[in-house]
Each structure stands twice: as C-alpha cells, then as structure tokens.
Amino acid sequence: MTSPRDPGLQPERTLLAWSRTALVLAADALLVLRTGYVRRLPGLAALGGLLALAAVALYAHGVRRRSAVEHSPHAPAGRWWMRGLAVVVVLAAGGSAWSVLVNAGG
Amino acid sequence: MAAEDEDPADREELDYRFTLANERTFLAWIRTALALLAGAVGLDQLTPDLAPVPVRVVLSVALAVGGAGLGVAAYHRWVRVERAMRAGGPLPATRTMLVLTVCVAVAAAVFSVLIVGRSR
C-alpha cells in the first residue's frame, strides 16, 4: 500500500500519547507508593514502585516506537505492549482499591 | 511461531497511519482508565468529609473496578479494530462509550447528592 507519509507528525503524536499515558501512570504509581509508605505497608509500596517502573518502561517504549516508525512505515504495533499495559492498569486498580481499603481501616 | 501468526498486528501490512491512530485511541482509553483510578484514590484521600466511610469506600472501589474493566476493554477494542482494518472490513461497534458515559453520569449525580447533602 503506497500512501503519502507525514514523517514528523504521526510518530510524534504517537510518542506524545505514550508519554502522556506514562505520566498519568506515574501519578497513580506515586499515590499508591505514598499510601504504602505512610501506612508502612511494604507490599503496597512495592506495588507502587513496580507501577512507577512500568511508567518509565512505557515512556522508553514510546521513544523506541517513534524511531521504529520513522525508520520503517510498517513497524508492527507490538501486541505484548498493549496486553502488558492492560495488565498494568488492572494492577494499578488493585493498588488503588488496596489503598482505599487500608485508609478505611484507619 | 503459531502464537505469532495469531497476532493481528503482524498478520498483514497496513497503512502505518491507521495503526498509529488505533494505537493512540487505545492509549486514550488507557488514560481514561488511569484517570478513574486517580479519581478513586483522590476521592478517598482528599474528601474525608464528603460521606460516611463505607459510602466513600464503595464509591472509590467502584471507580477502581471500573478503571480495571476499562483497561481490559481498551485492549480488546484495540485487537478488534486492528483485525477489522487488516480484513478491510468496517470498524467494530463498541458499547464502551455508552457504558462509560452512563457510569460517569451516575457518579456525577451521586457526588452532587453527597455534596448538597453535606452542605445542609
């Protein structure tokens, strides 16, 4: 399939979408991490730390994805990243619910 | 490599702009899910007087569960759109938007009632 390329914009917008997602995930990670730290729950703090690492990995993937798309117009999307991200959201939801229940318990 | 053959992302070449657009839409859904999670924790930590503890816990946990569901829905949506684009068929319909809209509207109504009730 031949198509007009806009080499700058599409990869750039996609990178920005990945970075925004990484930022929001980092914010959620910090909230979970904070509750784990304040309530002295190593498990919850570790989950927060894991989510923060996932945010860093997400951003790195966005940068890599951008350069891959710029070098090849048919760079595959990487199903495992999408799947992994859905799992991370579920983990983050678990961390959030855990934080809420911990706070409710005093 | 049987599992790889199943991957809709690798099956056939596609205009990269469509792939990237689908990817960004997926990420937008993921951010919406993450925003629900931030709402869950924010509601819990920033509004101690909004409602009795059990009510706040139920609302916050409901937001968290909704966020998890939306994350999974985003992935399935991405796969289905990717498949449809490669097959050259019409984009699949989704009820996620309707469900999300109703949930957000219900949540807003509940919050309004709580805020009005608290100010009396």
Short mmCIF file of C-alpha atoms in Angstrom, two decimals:
data_model
loop_
_atom_site.label_atom_id
_atom_site.label_comp_id
_atom_site.label_asym_id
_atom_site.label_seq_id
_atom_site.Cartn_x
_atom_site.Cartn_y
_atom_site.Cartn_z
CA MET A 1 0.00 0.00 0.00
CA THR A 2 1.52 3.29 -1.01
CA SER A 3 0.44 6.34 0.87
CA PRO A 4 1.62 9.87 1.44
CA ARG A 5 3.78 9.99 4.54
CA ASP A 6 3.87 12.68 7.15
CA PRO A 7 7.04 11.51 8.82
CA GLY A 8 7.07 14.17 11.51
CA LEU A 9 3.55 14.27 12.80
CA GLN A 10 2.22 10.72 13.15
CA PRO A 11 5.21 9.30 15.03
CA GLU A 12 5.40 12.47 17.12
CA ARG A 13 1.72 12.37 18.11
CA THR A 14 2.06 8.70 18.95
CA LEU A 15 5.13 9.36 21.11
CA LEU A 16 3.21 12.13 22.90
CA ALA A 17 0.31 9.74 23.52
CA TRP A 18 2.69 7.19 25.04
CA SER A 19 4.34 9.89 27.19
CA ARG A 20 1.01 11.24 28.44
CA THR A 21 -0.04 7.73 29.36
CA ALA A 22 3.28 7.17 31.14
CA LEU A 23 2.81 10.43 33.08
CA VAL A 24 -0.70 9.54 34.25
CA LEU A 25 0.52 6.07 35.24
CA ALA A 26 3.41 7.67 37.16
CA ALA A 27 0.93 9.86 39.04
CA ASP A 28 -1.15 6.80 40.00
CA ALA A 29 2.02 4.93 40.96
CA LEU A 30 3.07 7.75 43.30
CA LEU A 31 -0.36 7.78 45.01
CA VAL A 32 -0.11 4.02 45.66
CA LEU A 33 3.55 4.32 46.70
CA ARG A 34 2.67 7.14 49.10
CA THR A 35 -0.09 5.17 50.83
CA GLY A 36 2.24 2.18 51.13
CA TYR A 37 4.92 4.39 52.67
CA VAL A 38 2.65 6.37 55.02
CA ARG A 39 0.79 3.25 56.20
CA ARG A 40 4.00 1.23 56.44
CA LEU A 41 2.86 -1.50 54.09
CA PRO A 42 5.91 -2.82 52.18
CA GLY A 43 3.72 -4.82 49.79
CA LEU A 44 1.70 -1.79 48.74
CA ALA A 45 4.83 0.37 48.48
CA ALA A 46 6.46 -2.30 46.31
CA LEU A 47 3.40 -2.36 44.05
CA GLY A 48 3.64 1.44 43.75
CA GLY A 49 7.34 1.13 42.89
CA LEU A 50 6.56 -1.53 40.28
CA LEU A 51 3.96 0.74 38.68
CA ALA A 52 6.49 3.61 38.65
CA LEU A 53 8.98 1.33 36.85
CA ALA A 54 6.24 0.40 34.38
CA ALA A 55 5.72 4.12 33.70
CA VAL A 56 9.43 4.52 32.91
CA ALA A 57 9.33 1.45 30.63
CA LEU A 58 6.24 2.85 28.90
CA TYR A 59 7.99 6.11 28.15
CA ALA A 60 11.07 4.27 26.87
CA HIS A 61 8.83 2.16 24.63
CA GLY A 62 7.24 5.33 23.25
CA VAL A 63 10.64 6.73 22.33
CA ARG A 64 11.68 3.44 20.70
CA ARG A 65 8.37 3.16 18.90
CA ARG A 66 8.80 6.61 17.45
CA SER A 67 12.18 5.88 15.96
CA ALA A 68 10.99 2.46 14.71
CA VAL A 69 8.07 4.06 12.87
CA GLU A 70 10.30 6.75 11.44
CA HIS A 71 12.66 4.14 10.01
CA SER A 72 10.03 1.73 8.72
CA PRO A 73 6.48 2.65 7.75
CA HIS A 74 5.28 -0.83 8.70
CA ALA A 75 6.73 -1.28 12.17
CA PRO A 76 4.39 -3.76 13.92
CA ALA A 77 2.48 -2.34 16.85
CA GLY A 78 3.65 -4.88 19.41
CA ARG A 79 0.64 -6.68 20.84
CA TRP A 80 2.50 -7.57 24.03
CA TRP A 81 2.94 -3.93 24.96
CA MET A 82 -0.80 -3.37 24.63
CA ARG A 83 -1.55 -6.52 26.59
CA GLY A 84 1.05 -5.60 29.23
CA LEU A 85 -0.40 -2.12 29.56
CA ALA A 86 -3.90 -3.54 30.15
CA VAL A 87 -2.42 -5.78 32.87
CA VAL A 88 -0.62 -2.79 34.42
CA VAL A 89 -3.93 -0.89 34.55
CA VAL A 90 -5.53 -3.84 36.37
CA LEU A 91 -2.59 -3.93 38.80
CA ALA A 92 -2.90 -0.18 39.34
CA ALA A 93 -6.62 -0.64 40.01
CA GLY A 94 -5.75 -3.31 42.58
CA GLY A 95 -3.26 -0.94 44.19
CA SER A 96 -5.82 1.87 44.27
CA ALA A 97 -8.50 -0.35 45.82
CA TRP A 98 -5.95 -1.64 48.33
CA SER A 99 -5.03 1.97 49.26
CA VAL A 100 -8.68 2.85 49.74
CA LEU A 101 -9.36 -0.18 51.95
CA VAL A 102 -6.21 0.47 54.01
CA ASN A 103 -7.26 4.06 54.63
CA ALA A 104 -10.79 2.96 55.54
CA GLY A 105 -9.35 0.58 58.10
CA GLY A 106 -7.74 3.55 59.87
CA MET B 1 5.63 -19.26 15.74
CA ALA B 2 1.98 -20.24 15.78
CA ALA B 3 1.24 -17.71 18.51
CA GLU B 4 2.92 -15.00 16.48
CA ASP B 5 0.71 -15.81 13.49
CA GLU B 6 -2.30 -15.10 15.65
CA ASP B 7 -1.07 -11.59 16.30
CA PRO B 8 -3.30 -9.26 14.28
CA ALA B 9 -0.55 -6.64 14.47
CA ASP B 10 1.81 -8.78 12.39
CA ARG B 11 -0.53 -10.55 10.01
CA GLU B 12 -0.59 -8.12 7.15
CA GLU B 13 0.89 -4.81 6.15
CA LEU B 14 -1.33 -1.85 6.81
CA ASP B 15 -1.05 1.88 6.28
CA TYR B 16 1.03 2.84 9.31
CA ARG B 17 -1.10 5.92 9.92
CA PHE B 18 -4.10 3.72 10.72
CA THR B 19 -2.03 1.51 13.02
CA LEU B 20 -0.77 4.55 14.87
CA ALA B 21 -4.24 6.09 15.09
CA ASN B 22 -5.60 2.86 16.60
CA GLU B 23 -2.64 2.82 18.99
CA ARG B 24 -3.33 6.38 20.13
CA THR B 25 -7.02 5.63 20.60
CA PHE B 26 -6.06 2.64 22.76
CA LEU B 27 -3.75 4.85 24.80
CA ALA B 28 -6.51 7.44 25.23
CA TRP B 29 -8.79 4.73 26.67
CA ILE B 30 -5.97 3.60 28.96
CA ARG B 31 -5.52 7.16 30.20
CA THR B 32 -9.25 7.37 30.86
CA ALA B 33 -8.98 4.18 32.91
CA LEU B 34 -5.99 5.59 34.82
CA ALA B 35 -7.90 8.83 35.45
CA LEU B 36 -10.71 6.77 37.04
CA LEU B 37 -8.08 5.21 39.33
CA ALA B 38 -6.71 8.64 40.24
CA GLY B 39 -10.32 9.65 40.97
CA ALA B 40 -10.72 6.61 43.24
CA VAL B 41 -7.64 7.45 45.30
CA GLY B 42 -8.34 11.20 45.22
CA LEU B 43 -11.90 10.71 46.41
CA ASP B 44 -10.58 8.57 49.24
CA GLN B 45 -7.71 10.81 50.32
CA LEU B 46 -8.89 14.34 49.55
CA THR B 47 -12.55 14.33 50.60
CA PRO B 48 -12.69 12.89 54.14
CA ASP B 49 -15.93 14.74 54.95
CA LEU B 50 -17.84 14.04 51.76
CA ALA B 51 -19.64 10.95 53.03
CA PRO B 52 -19.50 8.28 55.73
CA VAL B 53 -16.52 5.95 55.34
CA PRO B 54 -18.48 2.96 53.92
CA VAL B 55 -20.05 5.14 51.21
CA ARG B 56 -16.69 6.61 50.23
CA VAL B 57 -15.09 3.18 50.17
CA VAL B 58 -17.82 1.74 47.96
CA LEU B 59 -17.58 4.69 45.55
CA SER B 60 -13.78 4.57 45.42
CA VAL B 61 -13.62 0.81 44.93
CA ALA B 62 -16.31 1.06 42.23
CA LEU B 63 -14.16 3.64 40.41
CA ALA B 64 -11.12 1.37 40.73
CA VAL B 65 -13.02 -1.66 39.42
CA GLY B 66 -14.36 0.47 36.57
CA GLY B 67 -10.80 1.54 35.74
CA ALA B 68 -9.64 -2.07 35.62
CA GLY B 69 -12.57 -3.05 33.38
CA LEU B 70 -11.91 -0.13 31.08
CA GLY B 71 -8.25 -1.12 30.75
CA VAL B 72 -9.21 -4.63 29.66
CA ALA B 73 -11.93 -3.26 27.35
CA ALA B 74 -9.35 -0.93 25.76
CA TYR B 75 -7.15 -3.89 24.87
CA HIS B 76 -9.99 -5.89 23.35
CA ARG B 77 -11.10 -2.86 21.40
CA TRP B 78 -7.60 -2.35 20.04
CA VAL B 79 -7.39 -6.00 18.89
CA ARG B 80 -10.81 -5.88 17.22
CA VAL B 81 -10.07 -2.64 15.38
CA GLU B 82 -6.67 -3.94 14.29
CA ARG B 83 -8.33 -7.09 12.92
CA ALA B 84 -11.08 -5.19 11.15
CA MET B 85 -8.60 -2.83 9.49
CA ARG B 86 -6.48 -5.72 8.25
CA ALA B 87 -9.53 -7.56 6.95
CA GLY B 88 -10.64 -4.37 5.21
CA GLY B 89 -14.00 -4.60 6.97
CA PRO B 90 -15.99 -1.96 8.81
CA LEU B 91 -14.75 -0.86 12.22
CA PRO B 92 -16.48 -2.82 15.01
CA ALA B 93 -19.11 -1.06 17.07
CA THR B 94 -18.48 -0.54 20.75
CA ARG B 95 -20.75 -0.09 23.73
CA THR B 96 -17.86 1.04 25.91
CA MET B 97 -18.59 4.71 25.28
CA LEU B 98 -22.24 4.34 26.24
CA VAL B 99 -21.35 2.36 29.37
CA LEU B 100 -18.65 4.86 30.35
CA THR B 101 -20.96 7.82 29.77
CA VAL B 102 -23.71 6.29 31.91
CA CYS B 103 -21.22 5.41 34.68
CA VAL B 104 -19.69 8.89 34.73
CA ALA B 105 -23.15 10.47 34.76
CA VAL B 106 -24.27 8.25 37.65
CA ALA B 107 -21.06 9.01 39.56
CA ALA B 108 -21.54 12.75 39.00
CA ALA B 109 -25.14 12.51 40.23
CA VAL B 110 -24.06 10.62 43.37
CA PHE B 111 -21.31 13.16 44.08
CA SER B 112 -23.78 16.03 43.60
CA VAL B 113 -26.21 14.47 46.07
CA LEU B 114 -23.40 13.93 48.57
CA ILE B 115 -22.09 17.48 48.22
CA VAL B 116 -25.57 19.02 48.54
CA GLY B 117 -26.39 16.74 51.47
CA ARG B 118 -23.18 17.68 53.24
CA SER B 119 -23.78 21.42 52.91
CA ARG B 120 -27.09 21.24 54.78
#
